[in-house]
PDB file of C-alpha atoms in Angstrom:
ATOM      1  CA  MET A   1     176.108 115.666 119.503  1.00 73.00           C
ATOM      2  CA  ASP A   2     179.678 114.493 119.960  1.00 79.00           C
ATOM      3  CA  ASP A   3     179.496 114.849 123.731  1.00 84.00           C
ATOM      4  CA  TRP A   4     175.977 113.461 124.191  1.00 90.00           C
ATOM      5  CA  GLY A   5     175.163 110.475 126.315  1.00 87.00           C
ATOM      6  CA  GLU A   6     172.770 107.784 125.181  1.00 93.00           C
ATOM      7  CA  ILE A   7     169.546 108.700 123.381  1.00 94.00           C
ATOM      8  CA  ASN A   8     166.733 107.108 125.385  1.00 96.00           C
ATOM      9  CA  LEU A   9     163.108 106.361 124.634  1.00 96.00           C
ATOM     10  CA  THR A  10     160.618 107.834 127.087  1.00 95.00           C
ATOM     11  CA  GLN A  11     156.891 107.488 127.458  1.00 96.00           C
ATOM     12  CA  ILE A  12     155.560 111.041 127.740  1.00 96.00           C
ATOM     13  CA  GLU A  13     153.813 110.930 131.121  1.00 95.00           C
ATOM     14  CA  ASP A  14     154.821 114.304 132.529  1.00 93.00           C
ATOM     15  CA  GLY A  15     152.608 117.272 131.679  1.00 93.00           C
ATOM     16  CA  GLY A  16     155.656 119.516 131.358  1.00 93.00           C
ATOM     17  CA  ASP A  17     157.145 117.286 128.673  1.00 95.00           C
ATOM     18  CA  PHE A  18     153.805 117.099 126.872  1.00 95.00           C
ATOM     19  CA  TRP A  19     153.523 120.889 126.738  1.00 94.00           C
ATOM     20  CA  CYS A  20     157.162 121.260 125.662  1.00 94.00           C
ATOM     21  CA  LEU A  21     156.375 119.071 122.653  1.00 94.00           C
ATOM     22  CA  MET A  22     153.162 120.972 121.908  1.00 92.00           C
ATOM     23  CA  GLU A  23     155.090 124.269 121.982  1.00 92.00           C
ATOM     24  CA  GLU A  24     157.595 122.774 119.549  1.00 92.00           C
ATOM     25  CA  LEU A  25     154.741 121.776 117.206  1.00 90.00           C
ATOM     26  CA  TRP A  26     153.423 125.329 117.395  1.00 90.00           C
ATOM     27  CA  ASP A  27     156.897 126.781 116.817  1.00 88.00           C
ATOM     28  CA  ASP A  28     157.345 124.568 113.754  1.00 88.00           C
ATOM     29  CA  ASN A  29     153.939 125.584 112.368  1.00 82.00           C
ATOM     30  CA  SER A  30     153.249 121.874 111.949  1.00 79.00           C
ATOM     31  CA  GLY A  31     150.111 120.559 110.303  1.00 78.00           C
ATOM     32  CA  PHE A  32     149.956 118.052 113.150  1.00 75.00           C
ATOM     33  CA  LEU A  33     148.550 120.862 115.311  1.00 76.00           C
ATOM     34  CA  HIS A  34     145.225 120.016 113.701  1.00 79.00           C
ATOM     35  CA  ASN A  35     145.532 116.604 115.376  1.00 81.00           C
ATOM     36  CA  ARG A  36     145.800 118.060 118.879  1.00 83.00           C
ATOM     37  CA  ASN A  37     142.871 115.969 120.154  1.00 89.00           C
ATOM     38  CA  VAL A  38     144.645 112.829 118.930  1.00 91.00           C
ATOM     39  CA  LEU A  39     147.823 114.008 120.674  1.00 92.00           C
ATOM     40  CA  VAL A  40     146.012 114.621 123.968  1.00 94.00           C
ATOM     41  CA  GLU A  41     144.323 111.207 123.785  1.00 95.00           C
ATOM     42  CA  ALA A  42     147.658 109.504 123.054  1.00 95.00           C
ATOM     43  CA  TYR A  43     149.210 111.283 126.047  1.00 96.00           C
ATOM     44  CA  LYS A  44     146.300 110.283 128.315  1.00 96.00           C
ATOM     45  CA  ASN A  45     146.380 106.669 127.074  1.00 95.00           C
ATOM     46  CA  GLY A  46     150.150 106.242 127.392  1.00 96.00           C
ATOM     47  CA  ASN A  47     150.778 105.975 123.646  1.00 95.00           C
ATOM     48  CA  LEU A  48     152.937 109.097 123.234  1.00 96.00           C
ATOM     49  CA  TYR A  49     156.708 108.611 123.165  1.00 97.00           C
ATOM     50  CA  GLY A  50     159.708 110.872 122.807  1.00 96.00           C
ATOM     51  CA  LEU A  51     163.486 110.856 123.069  1.00 97.00           C
ATOM     52  CA  TYR A  52     165.735 112.172 125.826  1.00 95.00           C
ATOM     53  CA  VAL A  53     169.504 112.527 125.769  1.00 93.00           C
ATOM     54  CA  SER A  54     171.388 111.393 128.867  1.00 92.00           C
ATOM     55  CA  GLU A  55     173.521 114.240 130.170  1.00 90.00           C
ATOM     56  CA  THR A  56     177.272 113.718 130.233  1.00 90.00           C
ATOM     57  CA  ASP A  57     179.809 115.678 132.275  1.00 92.00           C
ATOM     58  CA  ALA A  58     180.901 117.452 129.099  1.00 91.00           C
ATOM     59  CA  MET A  59     177.311 118.490 128.360  1.00 91.00           C
ATOM     60  CA  TYR A  60     176.890 119.804 131.895  1.00 92.00           C
ATOM     61  CA  GLU A  61     180.153 121.736 131.792  1.00 90.00           C
ATOM     62  CA  ARG A  62     179.291 123.555 128.564  1.00 88.00           C
ATOM     63  CA  GLY A  63     175.652 124.208 129.504  1.00 84.00           C
ATOM     64  CA  ALA A  64     174.214 122.039 126.720  1.00 82.00           C
ATOM     65  CA  ARG A  65     170.710 122.225 128.178  1.00 80.00           C
ATOM     66  CA  ILE A  66     170.140 125.474 126.275  1.00 79.00           C
ATOM     67  CA  ASP A  67     171.333 124.086 122.926  1.00 81.00           C
ATOM     68  CA  ASP A  68     168.816 124.858 120.179  1.00 84.00           C
ATOM     69  CA  ILE A  69     168.357 121.184 119.365  1.00 89.00           C
ATOM     70  CA  PHE A  70     166.546 120.472 122.648  1.00 92.00           C
ATOM     71  CA  CYS A  71     162.970 121.435 123.475  1.00 91.00           C
ATOM     72  CA  ASP A  72     162.832 124.782 125.213  1.00 86.00           C
ATOM     73  CA  LYS A  73     162.373 124.527 129.004  1.00 85.00           C
ATOM     74  CA  SER A  74     163.184 120.815 129.059  1.00 87.00           C
ATOM     75  CA  TRP A  75     165.990 118.648 130.366  1.00 86.00           C
ATOM     76  CA  TYR A  76     167.372 117.297 127.084  1.00 93.00           C
ATOM     77  CA  LEU A  77     164.048 116.326 125.489  1.00 94.00           C
ATOM     78  CA  LEU A  78     164.432 116.175 121.713  1.00 95.00           C
ATOM     79  CA  PRO A  79     161.771 117.876 119.547  1.00 95.00           C
ATOM     80  CA  CYS A  80     160.212 114.702 118.172  1.00 95.00           C
ATOM     81  CA  PHE A  81     157.531 112.228 119.149  1.00 94.00           C
ATOM     82  CA  CYS A  82     155.691 109.120 118.063  1.00 94.00           C
ATOM     83  CA  ILE A  83     152.171 107.939 118.762  1.00 93.00           C
ATOM     84  CA  LYS A  84     152.325 104.153 118.782  1.00 92.00           C
ATOM     85  CA  GLU A  85     149.429 101.735 118.758  1.00 87.00           C
ATOM     86  CA  ASP A  86     150.313  98.054 118.571  1.00 84.00           C
ATOM     87  CA  ASN A  87     153.251  97.908 116.137  1.00 84.00           C
ATOM     88  CA  LYS A  88     152.200 100.954 114.089  1.00 87.00           C
ATOM     89  CA  ALA A  89     153.284 104.569 114.149  1.00 89.00           C
ATOM     90  CA  ILE A  90     150.036 106.533 114.019  1.00 88.00           C
ATOM     91  CA  ILE A  91     151.963 109.815 113.963  1.00 88.00           C
ATOM     92  CA  ILE A  92     155.712 110.304 113.955  1.00 90.00           C
ATOM     93  CA  TRP A  93     157.015 113.871 113.922  1.00 91.00           C
ATOM     94  CA  THR A  94     160.338 115.690 114.126  1.00 92.00           C
ATOM     95  CA  HIS A  95     160.757 119.469 114.282  1.00 94.00           C
ATOM     96  CA  SER A  96     162.214 120.898 111.064  1.00 92.00           C
ATOM     97  CA  ARG A  97     165.353 122.052 112.909  1.00 92.00           C
ATOM     98  CA  ALA A  98     166.043 118.463 113.990  1.00 93.00           C
ATOM     99  CA  ARG A  99     165.314 116.597 110.767  1.00 90.00           C
ATOM    100  CA  LYS A 100     167.878 114.462 108.932  1.00 90.00           C
ATOM    101  CA  MET A 101     169.527 113.593 112.261  1.00 92.00           C
ATOM    102  CA  GLY A 102     168.046 110.109 112.642  1.00 91.00           C
ATOM    103  CA  PHE A 103     165.613 110.869 115.481  1.00 93.00           C
ATOM    104  CA  ALA A 104     162.488 109.501 113.748  1.00 91.00           C
ATOM    105  CA  LYS A 105     164.450 106.407 112.768  1.00 90.00           C
ATOM    106  CA  LYS A 106     165.621 106.024 116.384  1.00 94.00           C
ATOM    107  CA  LEU A 107     162.018 106.313 117.640  1.00 93.00           C
ATOM    108  CA  ALA A 108     160.865 103.652 115.173  1.00 92.00           C
ATOM    109  CA  GLU A 109     163.758 101.379 116.122  1.00 93.00           C
ATOM    110  CA  LEU A 110     163.299 101.691 119.898  1.00 95.00           C
ATOM    111  CA  LEU A 111     159.520 101.280 119.638  1.00 94.00           C
ATOM    112  CA  LYS A 112     159.884  98.310 117.273  1.00 92.00           C
ATOM    113  CA  ILE A 113     157.613  99.981 114.732  1.00 89.00           C
ATOM    114  CA  GLU A 114     157.006  97.640 111.820  1.00 77.00           C
ATOM    115  CA  VAL A 115     155.010  99.976 109.584  1.00 64.00           C
ATOM    116  CA  PRO A 116     153.683 103.513 109.619  1.00 60.00           C
ATOM    117  CA  ALA A 117     149.870 103.649 109.612  1.00 59.00           C
ATOM    118  CA  ASP A 118     149.500 106.168 106.749  1.00 59.00           C
ATOM    119  CA  PRO A 119     152.885 107.479 105.623  1.00 51.00           C
ATOM    120  CA  LEU A 120     152.988 110.952 104.150  1.00 51.00           C
ATOM    121  CA  PRO A 121     154.356 111.167 100.598  1.00 47.00           C
ATOM    122  CA  GLY A 122     158.130 111.398 100.661  1.00 44.00           C
ATOM    123  CA  SER A 123     158.451 110.334 104.296  1.00 46.00           C
ATOM    124  CA  VAL A 124     159.175 106.654 103.749  1.00 42.00           C
TER     125      VAL A 124
END
């Protein structure tokens, strides 16, 4: 992370990015897989957001694209997302391998999330 560029918010509009995130959910054996219809609707309605890292020269030179932290088959997409409606996070998720790194907090900050809709125990 020392050689990363800026972490940027992105609205997930590209089908490739959507499926990268779904594969990460599957890989993580996440309970959010049961909400796949909600995820598809959020994607279709423009309410699904993720984080990308801007590539630096140092990242390019060392081949950082294949670092385990990034979604497989993506260009620096981080394995996390948020479904936002109004000022609420309906779902906010981070892959277990990327937790405790501040990505969910960054999503909430960039999306100006005021409150989670129904926080899971221990997640607030």
